[in-house]
Short mmCIF file of C-alpha atoms (C1' of nucleotides) and ligand atoms in Angstrom, two decimals:
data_model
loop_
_atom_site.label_atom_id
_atom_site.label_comp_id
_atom_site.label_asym_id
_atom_site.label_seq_id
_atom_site.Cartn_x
_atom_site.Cartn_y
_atom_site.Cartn_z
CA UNK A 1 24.74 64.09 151.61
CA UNK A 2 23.30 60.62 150.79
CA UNK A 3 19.48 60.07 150.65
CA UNK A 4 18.24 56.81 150.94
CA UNK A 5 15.32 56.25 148.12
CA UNK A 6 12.86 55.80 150.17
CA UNK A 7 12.94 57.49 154.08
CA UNK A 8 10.22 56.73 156.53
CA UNK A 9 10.10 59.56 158.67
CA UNK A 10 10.72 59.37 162.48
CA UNK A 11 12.62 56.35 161.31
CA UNK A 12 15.64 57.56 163.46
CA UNK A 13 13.24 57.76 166.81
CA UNK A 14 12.22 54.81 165.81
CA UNK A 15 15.56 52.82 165.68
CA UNK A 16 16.60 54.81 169.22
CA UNK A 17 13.09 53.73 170.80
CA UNK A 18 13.46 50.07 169.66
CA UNK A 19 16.96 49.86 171.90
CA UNK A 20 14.85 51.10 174.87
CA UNK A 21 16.55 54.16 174.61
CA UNK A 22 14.00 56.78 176.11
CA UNK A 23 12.49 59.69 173.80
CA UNK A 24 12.19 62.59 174.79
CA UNK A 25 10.41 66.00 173.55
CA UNK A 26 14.17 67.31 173.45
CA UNK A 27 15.69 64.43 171.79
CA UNK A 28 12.63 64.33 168.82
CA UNK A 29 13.43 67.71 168.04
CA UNK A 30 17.48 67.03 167.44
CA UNK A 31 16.29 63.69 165.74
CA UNK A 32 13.99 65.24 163.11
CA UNK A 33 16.63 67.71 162.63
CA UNK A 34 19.39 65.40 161.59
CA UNK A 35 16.60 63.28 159.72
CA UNK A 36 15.51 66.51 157.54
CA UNK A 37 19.07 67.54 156.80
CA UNK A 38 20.41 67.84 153.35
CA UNK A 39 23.64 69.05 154.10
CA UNK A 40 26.78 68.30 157.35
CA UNK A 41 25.63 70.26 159.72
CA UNK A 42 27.78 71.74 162.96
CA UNK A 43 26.60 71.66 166.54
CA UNK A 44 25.71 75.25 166.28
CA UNK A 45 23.17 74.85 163.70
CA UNK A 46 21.95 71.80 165.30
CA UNK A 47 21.07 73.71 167.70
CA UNK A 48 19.31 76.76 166.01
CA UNK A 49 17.28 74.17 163.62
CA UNK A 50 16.38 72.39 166.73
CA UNK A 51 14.85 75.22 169.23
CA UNK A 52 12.88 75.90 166.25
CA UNK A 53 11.09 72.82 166.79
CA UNK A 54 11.09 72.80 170.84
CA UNK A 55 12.26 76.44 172.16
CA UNK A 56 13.51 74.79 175.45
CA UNK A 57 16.07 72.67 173.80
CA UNK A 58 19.82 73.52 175.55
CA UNK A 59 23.46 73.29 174.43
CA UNK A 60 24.11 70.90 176.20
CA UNK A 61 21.80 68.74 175.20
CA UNK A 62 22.40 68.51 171.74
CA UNK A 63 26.14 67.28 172.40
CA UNK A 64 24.67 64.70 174.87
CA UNK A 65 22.46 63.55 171.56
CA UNK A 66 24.96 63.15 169.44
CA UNK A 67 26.73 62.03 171.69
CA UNK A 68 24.50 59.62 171.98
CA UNK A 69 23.57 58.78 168.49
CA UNK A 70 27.57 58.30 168.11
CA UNK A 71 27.68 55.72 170.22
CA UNK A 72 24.87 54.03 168.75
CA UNK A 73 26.34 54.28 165.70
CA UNK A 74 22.93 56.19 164.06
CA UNK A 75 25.66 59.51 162.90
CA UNK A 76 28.68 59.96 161.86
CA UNK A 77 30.75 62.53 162.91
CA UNK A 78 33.62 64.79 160.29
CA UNK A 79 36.00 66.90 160.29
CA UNK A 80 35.67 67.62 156.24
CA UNK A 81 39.67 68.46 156.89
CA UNK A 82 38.30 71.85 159.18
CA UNK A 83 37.72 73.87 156.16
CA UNK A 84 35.87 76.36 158.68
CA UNK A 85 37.07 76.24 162.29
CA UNK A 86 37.81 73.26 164.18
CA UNK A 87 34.32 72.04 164.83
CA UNK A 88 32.47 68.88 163.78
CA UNK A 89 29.83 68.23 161.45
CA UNK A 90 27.18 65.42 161.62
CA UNK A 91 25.33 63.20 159.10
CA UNK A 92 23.03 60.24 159.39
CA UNK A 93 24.70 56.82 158.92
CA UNK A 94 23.01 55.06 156.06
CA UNK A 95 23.68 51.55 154.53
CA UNK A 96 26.92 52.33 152.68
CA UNK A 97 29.58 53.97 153.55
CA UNK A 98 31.27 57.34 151.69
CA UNK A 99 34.63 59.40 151.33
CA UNK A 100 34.54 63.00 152.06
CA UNK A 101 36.29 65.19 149.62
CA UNK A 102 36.79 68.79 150.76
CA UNK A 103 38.15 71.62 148.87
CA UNK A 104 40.82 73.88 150.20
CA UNK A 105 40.05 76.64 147.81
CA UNK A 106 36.24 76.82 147.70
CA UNK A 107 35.09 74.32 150.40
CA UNK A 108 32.85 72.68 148.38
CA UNK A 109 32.52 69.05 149.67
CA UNK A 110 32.24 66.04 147.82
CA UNK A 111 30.87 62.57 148.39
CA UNK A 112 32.20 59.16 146.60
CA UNK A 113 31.53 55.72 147.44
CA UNK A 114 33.74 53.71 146.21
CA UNK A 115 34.56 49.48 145.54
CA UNK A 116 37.99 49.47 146.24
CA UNK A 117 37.50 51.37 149.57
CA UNK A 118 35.22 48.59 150.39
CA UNK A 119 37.31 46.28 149.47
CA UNK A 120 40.96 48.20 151.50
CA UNK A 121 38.27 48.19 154.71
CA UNK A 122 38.37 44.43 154.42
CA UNK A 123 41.81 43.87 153.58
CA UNK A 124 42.33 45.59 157.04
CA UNK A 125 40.39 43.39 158.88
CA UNK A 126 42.24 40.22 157.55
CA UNK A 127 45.56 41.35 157.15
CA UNK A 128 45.40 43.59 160.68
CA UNK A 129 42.89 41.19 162.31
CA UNK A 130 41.19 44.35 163.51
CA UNK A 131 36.83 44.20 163.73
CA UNK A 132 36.30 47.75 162.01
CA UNK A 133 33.19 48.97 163.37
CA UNK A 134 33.54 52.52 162.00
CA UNK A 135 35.67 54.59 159.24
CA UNK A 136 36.33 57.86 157.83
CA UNK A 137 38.30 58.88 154.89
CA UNK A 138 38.81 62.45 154.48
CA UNK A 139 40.80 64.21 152.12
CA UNK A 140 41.68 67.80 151.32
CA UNK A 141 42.63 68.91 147.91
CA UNK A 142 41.75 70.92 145.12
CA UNK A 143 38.09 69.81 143.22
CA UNK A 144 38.10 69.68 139.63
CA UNK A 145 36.57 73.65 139.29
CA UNK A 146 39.58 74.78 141.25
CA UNK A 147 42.54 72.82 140.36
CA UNK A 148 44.66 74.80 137.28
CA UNK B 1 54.28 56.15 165.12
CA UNK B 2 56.61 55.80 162.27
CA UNK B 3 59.98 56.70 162.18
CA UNK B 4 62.35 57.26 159.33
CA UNK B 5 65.69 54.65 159.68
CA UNK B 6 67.79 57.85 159.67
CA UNK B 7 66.53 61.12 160.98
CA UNK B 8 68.98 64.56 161.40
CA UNK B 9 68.04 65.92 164.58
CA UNK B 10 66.61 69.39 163.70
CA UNK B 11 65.62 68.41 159.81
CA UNK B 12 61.93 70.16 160.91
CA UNK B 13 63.60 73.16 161.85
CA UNK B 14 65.60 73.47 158.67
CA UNK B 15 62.85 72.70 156.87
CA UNK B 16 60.86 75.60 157.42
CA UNK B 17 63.98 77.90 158.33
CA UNK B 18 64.74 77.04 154.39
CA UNK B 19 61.05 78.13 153.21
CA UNK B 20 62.14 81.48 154.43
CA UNK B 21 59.93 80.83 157.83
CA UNK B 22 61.17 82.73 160.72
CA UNK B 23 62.63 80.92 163.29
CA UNK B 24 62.16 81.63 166.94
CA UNK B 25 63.21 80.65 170.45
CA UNK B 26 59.20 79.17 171.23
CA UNK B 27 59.16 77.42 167.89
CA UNK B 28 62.42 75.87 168.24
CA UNK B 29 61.16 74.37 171.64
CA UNK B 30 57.74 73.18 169.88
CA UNK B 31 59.31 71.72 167.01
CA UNK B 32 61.92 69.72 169.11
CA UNK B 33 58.98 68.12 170.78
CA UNK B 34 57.11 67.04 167.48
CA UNK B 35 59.93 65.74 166.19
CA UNK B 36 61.35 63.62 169.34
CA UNK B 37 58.16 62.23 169.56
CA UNK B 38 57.58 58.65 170.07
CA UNK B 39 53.71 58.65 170.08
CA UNK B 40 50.77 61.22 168.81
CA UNK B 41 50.36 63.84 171.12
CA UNK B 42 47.77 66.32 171.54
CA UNK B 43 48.30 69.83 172.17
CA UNK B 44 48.65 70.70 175.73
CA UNK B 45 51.00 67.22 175.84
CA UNK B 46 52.97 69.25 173.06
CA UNK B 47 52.72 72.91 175.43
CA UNK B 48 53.91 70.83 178.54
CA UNK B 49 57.00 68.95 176.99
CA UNK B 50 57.71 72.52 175.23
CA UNK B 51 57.86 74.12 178.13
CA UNK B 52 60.37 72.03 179.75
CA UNK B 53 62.59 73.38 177.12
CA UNK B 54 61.37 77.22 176.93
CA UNK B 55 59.47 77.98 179.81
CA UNK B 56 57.89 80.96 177.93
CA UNK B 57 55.93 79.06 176.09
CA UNK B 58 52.34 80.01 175.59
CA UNK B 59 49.45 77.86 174.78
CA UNK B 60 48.28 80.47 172.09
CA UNK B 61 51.81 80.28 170.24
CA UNK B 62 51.55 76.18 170.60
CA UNK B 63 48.38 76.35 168.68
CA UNK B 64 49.56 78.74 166.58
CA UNK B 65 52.60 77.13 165.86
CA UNK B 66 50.47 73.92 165.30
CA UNK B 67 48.17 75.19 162.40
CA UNK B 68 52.00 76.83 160.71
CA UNK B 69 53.27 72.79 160.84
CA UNK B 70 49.21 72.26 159.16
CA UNK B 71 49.40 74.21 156.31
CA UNK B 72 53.01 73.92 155.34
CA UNK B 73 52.39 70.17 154.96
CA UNK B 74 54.89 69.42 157.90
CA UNK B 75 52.43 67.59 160.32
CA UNK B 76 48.86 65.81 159.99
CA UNK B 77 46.35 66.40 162.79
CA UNK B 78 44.64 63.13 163.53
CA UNK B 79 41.37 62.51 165.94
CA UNK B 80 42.31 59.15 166.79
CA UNK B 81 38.36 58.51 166.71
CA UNK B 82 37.98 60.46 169.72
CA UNK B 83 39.25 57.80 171.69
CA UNK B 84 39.81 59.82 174.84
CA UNK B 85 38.38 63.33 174.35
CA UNK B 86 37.06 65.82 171.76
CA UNK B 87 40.68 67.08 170.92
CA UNK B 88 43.08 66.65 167.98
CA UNK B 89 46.44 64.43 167.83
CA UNK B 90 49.48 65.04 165.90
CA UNK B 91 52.44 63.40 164.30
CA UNK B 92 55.75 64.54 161.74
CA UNK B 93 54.44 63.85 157.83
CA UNK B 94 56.87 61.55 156.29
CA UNK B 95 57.16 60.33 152.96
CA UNK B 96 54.37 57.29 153.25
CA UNK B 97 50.73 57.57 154.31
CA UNK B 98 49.81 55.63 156.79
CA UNK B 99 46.38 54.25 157.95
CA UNK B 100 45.17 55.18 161.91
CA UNK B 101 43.15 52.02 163.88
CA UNK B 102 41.76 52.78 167.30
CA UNK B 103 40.41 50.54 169.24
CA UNK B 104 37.64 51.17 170.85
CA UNK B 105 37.76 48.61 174.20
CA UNK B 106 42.13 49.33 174.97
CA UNK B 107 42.70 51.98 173.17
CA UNK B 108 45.65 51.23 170.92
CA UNK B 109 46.43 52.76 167.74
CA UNK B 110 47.60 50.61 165.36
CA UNK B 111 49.36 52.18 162.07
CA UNK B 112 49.30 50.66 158.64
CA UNK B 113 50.53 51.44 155.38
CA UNK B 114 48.73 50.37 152.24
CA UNK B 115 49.31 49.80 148.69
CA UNK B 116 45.33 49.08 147.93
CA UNK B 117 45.06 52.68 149.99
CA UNK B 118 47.52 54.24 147.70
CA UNK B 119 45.64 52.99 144.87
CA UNK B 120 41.96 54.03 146.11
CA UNK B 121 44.21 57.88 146.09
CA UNK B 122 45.09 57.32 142.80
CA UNK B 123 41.86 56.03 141.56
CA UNK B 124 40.08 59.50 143.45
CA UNK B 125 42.27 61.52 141.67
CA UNK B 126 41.04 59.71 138.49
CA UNK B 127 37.46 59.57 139.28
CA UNK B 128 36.64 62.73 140.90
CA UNK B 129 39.26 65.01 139.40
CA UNK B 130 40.13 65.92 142.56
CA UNK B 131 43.50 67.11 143.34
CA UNK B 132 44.94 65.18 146.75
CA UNK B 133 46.65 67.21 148.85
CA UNK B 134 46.01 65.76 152.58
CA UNK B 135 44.47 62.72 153.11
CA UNK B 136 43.14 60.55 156.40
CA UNK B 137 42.04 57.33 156.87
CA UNK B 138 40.66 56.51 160.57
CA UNK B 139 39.43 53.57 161.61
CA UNK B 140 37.35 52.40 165.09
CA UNK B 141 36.65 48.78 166.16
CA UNK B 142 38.43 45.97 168.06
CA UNK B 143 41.90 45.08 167.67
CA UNK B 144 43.32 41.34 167.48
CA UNK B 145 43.74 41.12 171.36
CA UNK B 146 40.38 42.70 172.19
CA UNK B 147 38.38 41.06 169.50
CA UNK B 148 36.35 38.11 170.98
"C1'" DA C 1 -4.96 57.02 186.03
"C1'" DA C 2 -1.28 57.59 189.46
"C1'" DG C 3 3.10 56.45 191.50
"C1'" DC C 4 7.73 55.66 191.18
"C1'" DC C 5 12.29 55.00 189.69
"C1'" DT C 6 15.61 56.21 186.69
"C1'" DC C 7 17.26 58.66 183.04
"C1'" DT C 8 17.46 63.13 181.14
"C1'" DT C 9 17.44 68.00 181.27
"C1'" DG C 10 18.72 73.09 182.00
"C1'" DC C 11 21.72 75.70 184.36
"C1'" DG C 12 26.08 77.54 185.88
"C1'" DA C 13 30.73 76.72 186.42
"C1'" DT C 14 34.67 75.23 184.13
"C1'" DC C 15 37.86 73.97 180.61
"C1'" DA C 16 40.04 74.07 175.97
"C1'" DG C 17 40.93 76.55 171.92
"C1'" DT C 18 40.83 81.29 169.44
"C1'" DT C 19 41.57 86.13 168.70
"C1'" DG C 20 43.00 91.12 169.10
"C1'" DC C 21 46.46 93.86 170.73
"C1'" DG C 22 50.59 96.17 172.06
"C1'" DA C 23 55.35 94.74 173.05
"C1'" DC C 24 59.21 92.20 171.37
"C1'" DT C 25 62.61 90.15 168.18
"C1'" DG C 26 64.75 87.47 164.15
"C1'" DG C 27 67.40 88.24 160.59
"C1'" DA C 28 67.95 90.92 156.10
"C1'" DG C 29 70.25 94.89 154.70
"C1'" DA C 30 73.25 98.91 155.55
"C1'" DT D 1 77.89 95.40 164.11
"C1'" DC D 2 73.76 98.25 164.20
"C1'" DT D 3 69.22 99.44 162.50
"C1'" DC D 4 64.73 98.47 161.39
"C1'" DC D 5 60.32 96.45 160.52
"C1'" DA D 6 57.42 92.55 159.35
"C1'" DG D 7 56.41 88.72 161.71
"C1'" DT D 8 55.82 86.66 166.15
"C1'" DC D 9 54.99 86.62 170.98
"C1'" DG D 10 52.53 86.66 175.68
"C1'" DC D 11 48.61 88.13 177.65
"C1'" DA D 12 43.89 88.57 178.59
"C1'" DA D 13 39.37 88.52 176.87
"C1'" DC D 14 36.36 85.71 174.37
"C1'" DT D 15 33.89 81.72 172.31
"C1'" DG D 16 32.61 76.92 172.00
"C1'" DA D 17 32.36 72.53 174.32
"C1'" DT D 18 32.09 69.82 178.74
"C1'" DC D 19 30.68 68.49 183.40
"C1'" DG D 20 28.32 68.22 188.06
"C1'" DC D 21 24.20 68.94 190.10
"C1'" DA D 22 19.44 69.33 191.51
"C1'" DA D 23 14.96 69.60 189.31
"C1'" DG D 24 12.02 67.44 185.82
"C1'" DA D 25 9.74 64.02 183.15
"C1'" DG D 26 9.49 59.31 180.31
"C1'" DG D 27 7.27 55.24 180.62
"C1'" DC D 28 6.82 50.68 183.33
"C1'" DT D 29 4.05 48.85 187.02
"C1'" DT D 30 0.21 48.66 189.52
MN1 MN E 1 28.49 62.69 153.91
MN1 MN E 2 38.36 66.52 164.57
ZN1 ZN E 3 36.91 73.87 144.71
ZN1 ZN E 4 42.25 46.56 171.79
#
DNA sequence: AAGCCTCTTGCGATCAGTTGCGACTGGAGA
DNA sequence: TCTCCAGTCGCAACTGATCGCAAGAGGCTT
């Protein structure tokens, strides 16, 4: 998971308050959760992280967030190739985008940022004349540990 | 979706019939569907058209069927950037990758093969010593006609 | 500080996808 | 052609995600 250098906290609330999006004790909770993360993390554990923060904190709620956040373009949502179920996992969008490399064997998952997926993403918007407002490469294979 | 200039009716079927796969009345109904496909369908599209076929069909042995077609390499599951929905969409794996583009205001998907995408593979494979086995590019935004 | 409007929440019902189980069957071998 | 059993199936119970609704609470206005 990518960490920016330097990471005001609340930042997140911040950026959701400034688009007169109303905060709520609820919503602070899921926020600093995401915020704090240092690994994908599923709705479930959203969830459990979360009610440890504010006990009241529903199901519900926390899909309406991110949700929310989705369309606001503040997360990103993966499938890291459903190593484990068919669920979703979540992580902050920061300035630069990154490939997700899972491992079929051990599940270990792998970040890369890379130039020349930069550079395909705006090939695609001239060639395709298509605005890309948000992308995800995934891929499934064997990491360097497990391939023989 | 693309199609191969020549395709033998019933090549799916022999292709897992010849992996020593057993095959039965419900899969035989399934795979027709997949492979007279003209657009990415998701799974209860996939359970309806099958049943027109074999009305035994179950939703369990759809699923079931689907995640078969998943790990022998036979079909890709794509989310189509949750366009309409939380569920998965799938489509026959032929011989070229091919790039997904939703768009986010009409909701076309727009396909696109790459060479600079084949590359950025390639280059992975270098770079990461990662092994490729699946891989999935999915794009959101706004195609040419909804662009402004 | 209080009122008010609107957005948000928890809850329960519902829907989609998964799993365990006993019955069934494809197809290899006799 | 018949037998046989591992693999597959339908079913029903279960789990995870969604939705509609009435109650609750941000935060602007006064
Ligand atoms: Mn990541
Ligand atoms: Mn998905
Ligand atoms: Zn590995
Ligand atoms: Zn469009």
């Amino acid at each position: 998971m990518p960490f920016p250098q330097t990471e005001i906290p609340g930042r997140l609330q911040k950026q959701l308050a400034g688009r007169g999006i109303r905060m709520t004790a609820q919503r602070r909770a899921i926020l600093s959760v995401i915020e704090m993360a240092t690994k994908h993390l599923d709705a479930s554990q959203i969830l459990r992280k979360a009610r440890r923060v504010d006990a009241t904190v529903d199901r519900s709620t926390v899909y309406r967030t991110l949700d929310l956040l989705k369309r606001q373009g503040l997360i990103d949502e993966l499938d890291l190739m459903h190593i484990k179920g068919e669920g979703h996992y979540y992580e902050r969008r920061l300035d630069r985008d990154h490939i997700h490399m899972a491992c079929l064997r051990c599940g270990k998952i792998t970040e890369f940022a890379s130039k020349t997926f930069d550079s395909l993403k705006k090939q695609l918007e001239r060639d395709c004349h298509f605005h890309i407002v948000v992308s995800r490469l995934e891929v499934g294979g064997y990491c360097s540990g497990c391939r023989r």
